[in-house]
Amino acid sequence: MLEMTPASTPPTHVLTIEGMMCQQSCGSTVANALRNVPGVSRAEASFADHNASVWGEVDVALLIDAVECVGFGAEVSQTKPAPPSTVSLKSSREFRVNGMRTLTDARRVEQAALKAGCGSAKVNVNAGRLLASSDCNARDVERAVTAEGYACEAVDVTNDGALLLKVEGMSCAACSSKVERALSEVPGVLRADVSVATHRARVVLSQEGDRADCVAAVKKCGFRCSLATRDESPAAASQREVAGWWRSLKVALLLSIPIFVAKWGGMIGPGQEFWHTGIGCHGMFTIEALVASVCGLSVQIFVGGRFYRNAYTQFRSCSWGMDSLIVVATSTVVTYSFYSLIDCCVYDANHQHLLFDTAAMLLLFVTLGKFLESRAKQRTGDAVEALLALRPASATL
């Protein structure tokens, strides 16, 4: 029963939390994730003690899974056996209840469920869930709760499966929120938790839920999505991401150097005549223009191709992100440079407005930032895994 738990009441479960950096952000994230687990009546997280306290009769595996889905490690530090009369997830019916805001609403819903014949009932206001003992009739509970003014729908969680998705392309909290909203709107999805740090989404489906619909919903948001397994380590995906950005960074650097050598060699130094040597278009198409155009277009294709693919996916889903901004900026610069180059060849104009170096440097620095970001996330993940590896495999009591 959801009520104000006295401060003297010991918590049902105490979890050791790994990876918290502060109380305001990390502590609140862990506490909110635990409060959203059905059956939790109260949850607190402490950065100073590196633990989380949970009140309520709930499977501790669900608590650990919820914490890991938001990017932190968790293990059981202390747990209290549940009394025989409590409601467990394995012997209960779950109902989705809309319209609850306060503890008074929770008590009204619980009383309605008890009057409908349930031996016990428990409400989680934050998650909008009612857990009732399985000795009741679902239709009677729905009618009783609806009569109190709340929308109630039975959810069969007996055979629920947690779907783990690998989501690529997320870079911030706004991306994870967009994915969560998209998954929540899929029919049959009971709950969706998305972590930017692990690039994972955990989706709880009802019997009518479809995995293909979940994957399609994420792809429609402009992100790459595929099914993941629990045995698949996020470290392997992080290594592939770092290696991919490192290859792109090397290509961008190797192709940008000739552009700058040609540009500055034609302005200063003893080789100005060489770079200004005309090789076509009545002498207006110079060696400097040739090197800049070829290398600039190569950077746009081989380095910017990843940004173009992401921007195209975002465009199809009517959403815009940083990839779209990069594509618009670099495409505008390269298009203008080629227009200036064609103009000098056709109308004998002066092609002093070649800006291939601008687009190349933009892609170079963005790729450098992506590489540093992916490497930092990889090191953070490795540090968390190293800390989790220190926990003992067994204990003697």
Short mmCIF file of C-alpha atoms in Angstrom, two decimals:
data_model
loop_
_atom_site.label_atom_id
_atom_site.label_comp_id
_atom_site.label_asym_id
_atom_site.label_seq_id
_atom_site.Cartn_x
_atom_site.Cartn_y
_atom_site.Cartn_z
CA MET A 1 0.00 0.00 0.00
CA LEU A 2 1.46 3.34 -1.02
CA GLU A 3 1.75 5.59 2.01
CA MET A 4 4.16 7.97 3.69
CA THR A 5 6.78 5.60 5.02
CA PRO A 6 8.10 6.69 8.44
CA ALA A 7 11.76 7.60 8.59
CA SER A 8 12.31 4.89 11.22
CA THR A 9 11.06 2.13 8.92
CA PRO A 10 14.07 0.23 7.55
CA PRO A 11 14.23 -0.09 3.76
CA THR A 12 13.25 -3.33 2.11
CA HIS A 13 16.29 -3.31 -0.17
CA VAL A 14 19.62 -1.45 -0.10
CA LEU A 15 21.60 -1.36 -3.35
CA THR A 16 25.22 -0.38 -3.80
CA ILE A 17 25.36 2.06 -6.74
CA GLU A 18 28.46 2.43 -8.89
CA GLY A 19 29.14 5.36 -11.22
CA MET A 20 27.38 8.28 -9.46
CA MET A 21 29.29 11.56 -9.78
CA CYS A 22 26.96 13.91 -7.89
CA GLN A 23 23.74 13.99 -5.88
CA GLN A 24 21.69 16.51 -7.86
CA SER A 25 21.88 14.80 -11.25
CA CYS A 26 23.10 11.22 -10.77
CA GLY A 27 21.32 10.69 -7.45
CA SER A 28 18.03 12.02 -8.79
CA THR A 29 18.33 9.86 -11.93
CA VAL A 30 18.82 6.68 -9.89
CA ALA A 31 16.01 7.54 -7.47
CA ASN A 32 13.54 8.30 -10.27
CA ALA A 33 14.43 5.07 -12.07
CA LEU A 34 13.76 3.06 -8.92
CA ARG A 35 10.47 4.87 -8.20
CA ASN A 36 9.18 3.90 -11.65
CA VAL A 37 9.52 0.18 -10.87
CA PRO A 38 6.08 -1.32 -10.10
CA GLY A 39 5.78 -2.16 -6.42
CA VAL A 40 8.15 0.55 -5.13
CA SER A 41 6.51 2.87 -2.61
CA ARG A 42 9.59 4.94 -1.81
CA ALA A 43 13.16 5.20 -3.10
CA GLU A 44 16.13 7.32 -2.10
CA ALA A 45 19.65 7.52 -3.54
CA SER A 46 22.72 8.86 -1.73
CA PHE A 47 25.83 9.96 -3.56
CA ALA A 48 27.78 10.28 -0.28
CA ASP A 49 27.08 6.65 0.68
CA HIS A 50 27.02 5.35 -2.91
CA ASN A 51 23.83 3.40 -2.25
CA ALA A 52 20.10 3.49 -2.79
CA SER A 53 17.36 2.52 -0.34
CA VAL A 54 14.06 1.10 -1.59
CA TRP A 55 10.83 0.53 0.30
CA GLY A 56 8.26 -1.87 -1.10
CA GLU A 57 7.88 -5.54 -1.91
CA VAL A 58 9.46 -5.87 -5.34
CA ASP A 59 11.84 -8.25 -7.07
CA VAL A 60 15.38 -6.97 -6.50
CA ALA A 61 16.34 -8.07 -10.03
CA LEU A 62 13.92 -5.47 -11.42
CA LEU A 63 15.59 -2.79 -9.28
CA ILE A 64 19.06 -3.68 -10.53
CA ASP A 65 17.83 -3.78 -14.11
CA ALA A 66 16.25 -0.32 -13.74
CA VAL A 67 19.48 1.20 -12.39
CA GLU A 68 21.60 -0.39 -15.12
CA CYS A 69 19.23 0.95 -17.79
CA VAL A 70 20.07 4.54 -16.77
CA GLY A 71 23.81 3.90 -17.02
CA PHE A 72 24.87 2.96 -13.45
CA GLY A 73 25.99 -0.27 -11.84
CA ALA A 74 24.04 -1.83 -8.99
CA GLU A 75 24.32 -4.80 -6.69
CA VAL A 76 22.44 -5.97 -3.61
CA SER A 77 23.87 -4.70 -0.35
CA GLN A 78 20.99 -5.52 1.99
CA THR A 79 17.55 -7.01 1.53
CA LYS A 80 14.68 -7.86 3.84
CA PRO A 81 12.55 -10.97 3.20
CA ALA A 82 9.06 -10.08 2.09
CA PRO A 83 6.24 -11.19 4.42
CA PRO A 84 4.01 -13.98 3.13
CA SER A 85 0.99 -11.73 2.83
CA THR A 86 2.53 -9.23 0.43
CA VAL A 87 1.84 -8.94 -3.26
CA SER A 88 4.58 -10.27 -5.54
CA LEU A 89 5.01 -9.73 -9.23
CA LYS A 90 4.74 -13.45 -9.91
CA SER A 91 1.39 -13.85 -8.17
CA SER A 92 -0.31 -10.59 -9.03
CA ARG A 93 -2.30 -8.80 -11.68
CA GLU A 94 -1.11 -5.46 -12.97
CA PHE A 95 -3.40 -2.63 -13.99
CA ARG A 96 -2.55 0.58 -15.81
CA VAL A 97 -4.32 3.45 -13.98
CA ASN A 98 -4.45 7.00 -15.37
CA GLY A 99 -5.44 10.10 -13.42
CA MET A 100 -3.64 9.50 -10.12
CA ARG A 101 -1.77 12.49 -8.73
CA THR A 102 -1.62 12.26 -4.92
CA LEU A 103 -1.58 9.73 -2.11
CA THR A 104 -5.33 10.27 -1.69
CA ASP A 105 -5.84 9.04 -5.25
CA ALA A 106 -3.69 6.00 -4.49
CA ARG A 107 -5.72 5.11 -1.40
CA ARG A 108 -8.99 5.45 -3.32
CA VAL A 109 -7.72 3.11 -6.05
CA GLU A 110 -6.47 0.59 -3.49
CA GLN A 111 -9.76 0.64 -1.59
CA ALA A 112 -11.67 0.12 -4.84
CA ALA A 113 -9.51 -2.88 -5.69
CA LEU A 114 -10.01 -4.37 -2.23
CA LYS A 115 -13.79 -3.92 -2.50
CA ALA A 116 -13.66 -5.71 -5.88
CA GLY A 117 -12.43 -8.86 -4.14
CA CYS A 118 -8.64 -8.47 -4.17
CA GLY A 119 -6.87 -9.86 -1.12
CA SER A 120 -4.26 -7.10 -1.30
CA ALA A 121 -3.47 -4.14 -3.52
CA LYS A 122 -0.49 -1.86 -4.02
CA VAL A 123 -0.29 1.38 -6.06
CA ASN A 124 2.69 3.18 -7.55
CA VAL A 125 1.58 6.72 -8.34
CA ASN A 126 4.71 7.65 -10.31
CA ALA A 127 4.43 4.65 -12.62
CA GLY A 128 0.61 4.76 -12.80
CA ARG A 129 0.36 1.08 -11.86
CA LEU A 130 -1.83 -1.01 -9.57
CA LEU A 131 -0.59 -4.41 -8.40
CA ALA A 132 -3.36 -6.59 -7.01
CA SER A 133 -3.35 -10.19 -5.85
CA SER A 134 -4.24 -12.72 -8.49
CA ASP A 135 -7.32 -13.99 -6.59
CA CYS A 136 -9.45 -11.17 -8.04
CA ASN A 137 -11.37 -10.79 -11.29
CA ALA A 138 -9.73 -8.31 -13.64
CA ARG A 139 -13.03 -7.01 -15.05
CA ASP A 140 -14.41 -6.37 -11.56
CA VAL A 141 -11.31 -4.39 -10.62
CA GLU A 142 -11.50 -2.35 -13.82
CA ARG A 143 -15.13 -1.48 -13.19
CA ALA A 144 -14.53 -0.61 -9.51
CA VAL A 145 -11.55 1.67 -10.23
CA THR A 146 -13.30 3.30 -13.20
CA ALA A 147 -16.27 4.04 -10.96
CA GLU A 148 -13.93 6.07 -8.74
CA GLY A 149 -13.09 8.31 -11.70
CA TYR A 150 -9.83 6.76 -12.93
CA ALA A 151 -9.12 5.11 -16.27
CA CYS A 152 -8.13 1.52 -15.54
CA GLU A 153 -6.91 -1.22 -17.88
CA ALA A 154 -5.70 -4.70 -16.99
CA VAL A 155 -2.23 -5.67 -18.17
CA ASP A 156 -1.11 -9.27 -18.29
CA VAL A 157 2.48 -9.24 -17.04
CA THR A 158 2.77 -12.95 -16.35
CA ASN A 159 4.55 -13.66 -19.62
CA ASP A 160 6.13 -10.27 -20.18
CA GLY A 161 9.57 -10.24 -21.74
CA ALA A 162 12.08 -7.42 -21.42
CA LEU A 163 13.20 -6.46 -24.91
CA LEU A 164 16.73 -5.08 -25.11
CA LEU A 165 17.44 -2.82 -28.08
CA LYS A 166 20.74 -1.42 -29.30
CA VAL A 167 20.20 2.21 -30.31
CA GLU A 168 22.99 4.00 -32.19
CA GLY A 169 23.21 7.70 -32.94
CA MET A 170 22.09 9.14 -29.59
CA SER A 171 24.31 11.92 -28.27
CA CYS A 172 22.37 13.67 -25.48
CA ALA A 173 19.46 13.42 -23.06
CA ALA A 174 17.10 14.93 -25.63
CA CYS A 175 17.82 11.98 -27.95
CA SER A 176 17.01 9.43 -25.23
CA SER A 177 13.80 11.29 -24.36
CA LYS A 178 12.75 11.25 -28.01
CA VAL A 179 13.34 7.48 -28.20
CA GLU A 180 11.44 6.88 -24.94
CA ARG A 181 8.44 8.84 -26.18
CA ALA A 182 8.43 6.95 -29.48
CA LEU A 183 8.60 3.57 -27.73
CA SER A 184 5.91 4.53 -25.22
CA GLU A 185 3.51 5.27 -28.07
CA VAL A 186 3.91 1.78 -29.55
CA PRO A 187 0.87 -0.43 -28.78
CA GLY A 188 1.70 -3.08 -26.21
CA VAL A 189 4.64 -1.25 -24.61
CA LEU A 190 4.29 -1.11 -20.82
CA ARG A 191 7.53 0.73 -20.03
CA ALA A 192 10.60 1.97 -21.89
CA ASP A 193 13.94 2.99 -20.38
CA VAL A 194 16.71 4.40 -22.58
CA SER A 195 20.34 5.01 -21.63
CA VAL A 196 22.60 7.28 -23.68
CA ALA A 197 25.73 5.98 -21.94
CA THR A 198 25.15 2.33 -22.84
CA HIS A 199 23.22 2.96 -26.10
CA ARG A 200 20.60 0.53 -24.86
CA ALA A 201 16.83 0.65 -24.55
CA ARG A 202 14.94 -1.74 -22.28
CA VAL A 203 11.33 -2.22 -23.29
CA VAL A 204 8.74 -4.17 -21.28
CA LEU A 205 6.11 -5.60 -23.62
CA SER A 206 2.72 -7.07 -22.97
CA GLN A 207 1.49 -10.14 -24.82
CA GLU A 208 0.16 -8.01 -27.70
CA GLY A 209 3.44 -6.09 -28.06
CA ASP A 210 5.52 -6.59 -31.21
CA ARG A 211 9.31 -6.32 -31.31
CA ALA A 212 9.32 -5.23 -34.94
CA ASP A 213 7.08 -2.27 -34.09
CA CYS A 214 9.53 -1.13 -31.41
CA VAL A 215 12.51 -1.29 -33.76
CA ALA A 216 10.56 0.53 -36.47
CA ALA A 217 9.52 3.27 -34.02
CA VAL A 218 13.15 3.95 -33.06
CA LYS A 219 14.28 3.99 -36.68
CA LYS A 220 11.49 6.43 -37.50
CA CYS A 221 13.01 8.84 -34.97
CA GLY A 222 16.22 8.92 -37.01
CA PHE A 223 18.35 6.46 -35.02
CA ARG A 224 19.81 3.09 -35.96
CA CYS A 225 18.25 0.28 -33.97
CA SER A 226 18.63 -3.47 -33.73
CA LEU A 227 17.93 -6.24 -31.24
CA ALA A 228 20.57 -6.71 -28.55
CA THR A 229 21.23 -9.63 -26.27
CA ARG A 230 22.02 -9.51 -22.57
CA ASP A 231 25.26 -11.40 -23.24
CA GLU A 232 26.44 -8.69 -25.61
CA SER A 233 28.80 -6.33 -23.80
CA PRO A 234 28.44 -2.58 -24.40
CA ALA A 235 32.25 -2.40 -24.32
CA ALA A 236 32.47 -4.08 -27.73
CA ALA A 237 30.10 -1.53 -29.26
CA SER A 238 32.11 1.30 -27.66
CA GLN A 239 35.33 -0.06 -29.15
CA ARG A 240 33.79 -0.21 -32.60
CA GLU A 241 32.50 3.34 -32.26
CA VAL A 242 35.92 4.66 -31.19
CA ALA A 243 37.65 2.79 -34.00
CA GLY A 244 35.20 4.18 -36.57
CA TRP A 245 35.67 7.79 -35.49
CA TRP A 246 39.46 7.30 -35.38
CA ARG A 247 39.47 6.12 -39.00
CA SER A 248 37.34 9.09 -40.04
CA LEU A 249 39.65 11.47 -38.17
CA LYS A 250 42.74 10.12 -39.94
CA VAL A 251 41.08 10.42 -43.35
CA ALA A 252 39.94 13.97 -42.61
CA LEU A 253 43.42 14.98 -41.47
CA LEU A 254 45.20 13.42 -44.46
CA LEU A 255 42.86 15.09 -46.96
CA SER A 256 42.81 18.49 -45.23
CA ILE A 257 46.58 18.94 -45.16
CA PRO A 258 46.96 19.17 -48.99
CA ILE A 259 44.17 21.77 -49.13
CA PHE A 260 45.97 24.04 -46.68
CA VAL A 261 49.35 23.46 -48.30
CA ALA A 262 47.90 24.50 -51.65
CA LYS A 263 46.02 27.49 -50.24
CA TRP A 264 48.87 28.92 -48.20
CA GLY A 265 51.51 27.88 -50.72
CA GLY A 266 49.78 30.09 -53.27
CA MET A 267 49.83 33.04 -50.88
CA ILE A 268 53.27 32.90 -49.26
CA GLY A 269 56.55 31.14 -49.88
CA PRO A 270 58.76 30.60 -52.90
CA GLY A 271 56.34 28.22 -54.65
CA GLN A 272 53.58 30.70 -55.44
CA GLU A 273 54.16 30.43 -59.19
CA PHE A 274 53.78 26.65 -59.07
CA TRP A 275 50.41 26.72 -57.31
CA HIS A 276 49.14 29.47 -59.64
CA THR A 277 50.10 27.55 -62.76
CA GLY A 278 47.08 27.24 -65.04
CA ILE A 279 46.23 23.75 -66.32
CA GLY A 280 42.92 24.45 -68.03
CA CYS A 281 40.07 26.87 -68.69
CA HIS A 282 42.32 29.49 -70.31
CA GLY A 283 44.73 29.27 -67.40
CA MET A 284 42.04 30.04 -64.79
CA PHE A 285 41.93 26.48 -63.46
CA THR A 286 45.15 26.29 -61.43
CA ILE A 287 46.95 23.53 -59.55
CA GLU A 288 45.74 25.11 -56.29
CA ALA A 289 42.13 24.88 -57.45
CA LEU A 290 42.63 21.27 -58.58
CA VAL A 291 44.08 20.10 -55.25
CA ALA A 292 41.49 22.01 -53.22
CA SER A 293 38.50 20.74 -55.21
CA VAL A 294 39.59 17.09 -55.35
CA CYS A 295 40.57 16.85 -51.67
CA GLY A 296 37.59 18.95 -50.54
CA LEU A 297 35.12 16.73 -52.37
CA SER A 298 36.87 13.61 -50.98
CA VAL A 299 36.51 14.88 -47.41
CA GLN A 300 32.84 15.58 -48.06
CA ILE A 301 32.27 12.04 -49.34
CA PHE A 302 34.45 9.83 -47.14
CA VAL A 303 34.22 11.79 -43.86
CA GLY A 304 30.91 13.57 -44.26
CA GLY A 305 29.12 10.48 -45.58
CA ARG A 306 28.20 9.39 -42.06
CA PHE A 307 26.65 12.78 -41.32
CA TYR A 308 24.76 12.70 -44.63
CA ARG A 309 23.25 9.29 -43.84
CA ASN A 310 22.14 10.40 -40.37
CA ALA A 311 20.73 13.67 -41.75
CA TYR A 312 18.78 11.79 -44.42
CA THR A 313 17.26 9.52 -41.77
CA GLN A 314 16.37 12.55 -39.64
CA PHE A 315 14.85 14.29 -42.65
CA ARG A 316 12.61 11.30 -43.36
CA SER A 317 11.35 11.39 -39.76
CA CYS A 318 10.85 15.20 -39.87
CA SER A 319 13.40 15.73 -37.09
CA TRP A 320 16.56 17.82 -37.12
CA GLY A 321 19.75 17.33 -35.17
CA MET A 322 23.39 18.31 -35.22
CA ASP A 323 24.06 16.08 -38.23
CA SER A 324 21.56 18.08 -40.27
CA LEU A 325 23.28 21.35 -39.32
CA ILE A 326 26.68 20.00 -40.32
CA VAL A 327 25.35 18.77 -43.66
CA VAL A 328 23.65 22.09 -44.45
CA ALA A 329 26.75 24.12 -43.55
CA THR A 330 29.35 22.04 -45.39
CA SER A 331 27.12 21.45 -48.43
CA THR A 332 26.52 25.17 -48.78
CA VAL A 333 30.23 25.96 -48.65
CA VAL A 334 31.23 23.20 -51.09
CA THR A 335 28.42 24.05 -53.52
CA TYR A 336 29.40 27.72 -53.52
CA SER A 337 33.05 26.82 -54.08
CA PHE A 338 32.24 24.64 -57.08
CA TYR A 339 29.97 27.36 -58.47
CA SER A 340 32.84 29.84 -58.17
CA LEU A 341 35.19 27.38 -59.86
CA ILE A 342 32.79 26.80 -62.78
CA ASP A 343 32.20 30.53 -63.06
CA CYS A 344 35.91 31.22 -63.49
CA CYS A 345 36.22 28.57 -66.18
CA VAL A 346 33.15 29.58 -68.20
CA TYR A 347 33.25 33.36 -67.85
CA ASP A 348 37.00 33.84 -67.23
CA ALA A 349 36.26 35.14 -63.73
CA ASN A 350 38.67 35.12 -60.83
CA HIS A 351 38.17 32.13 -58.52
CA GLN A 352 39.40 33.70 -55.29
CA HIS A 353 36.33 32.45 -53.41
CA LEU A 354 37.24 28.77 -53.08
CA LEU A 355 36.27 27.77 -49.54
CA PHE A 356 36.98 24.05 -49.62
CA ASP A 357 39.28 24.49 -46.62
CA THR A 358 36.39 25.81 -44.52
CA ALA A 359 34.23 22.73 -45.09
CA ALA A 360 37.20 20.41 -44.55
CA MET A 361 38.15 22.05 -41.26
CA LEU A 362 34.55 21.94 -40.03
CA LEU A 363 34.33 18.20 -40.67
CA LEU A 364 37.81 17.70 -39.20
CA PHE A 365 37.02 19.41 -35.90
CA VAL A 366 33.57 17.82 -35.57
CA THR A 367 35.09 14.40 -36.17
CA LEU A 368 37.79 15.15 -33.61
CA GLY A 369 35.12 16.06 -31.07
CA LYS A 370 33.16 12.88 -31.82
CA PHE A 371 36.30 10.80 -31.40
CA LEU A 372 37.17 12.39 -28.04
CA GLU A 373 33.57 11.98 -26.86
CA SER A 374 33.39 8.31 -27.81
CA ARG A 375 36.78 7.61 -26.22
CA ALA A 376 35.72 9.33 -22.98
CA LYS A 377 32.51 7.28 -22.86
CA GLN A 378 34.50 4.11 -23.49
CA ARG A 379 36.90 4.86 -20.63
CA THR A 380 34.01 5.65 -18.31
CA GLY A 381 32.31 2.38 -19.21
CA ASP A 382 35.54 0.45 -18.69
CA ALA A 383 36.02 2.05 -15.27
CA VAL A 384 32.50 1.12 -14.21
CA GLU A 385 32.95 -2.46 -15.42
CA ALA A 386 36.26 -2.67 -13.54
CA LEU A 387 34.54 -1.54 -10.35
CA LEU A 388 31.73 -4.06 -10.85
CA ALA A 389 34.31 -6.80 -11.39
CA LEU A 390 35.59 -6.23 -7.85
CA ARG A 391 32.39 -7.53 -6.29
CA PRO A 392 32.77 -11.04 -4.83
CA ALA A 393 31.25 -13.96 -6.67
CA SER A 394 30.15 -15.62 -3.41
CA ALA A 395 29.94 -14.93 0.30
CA THR A 396 30.13 -17.18 3.36
CA LEU A 397 27.64 -16.37 6.11
#
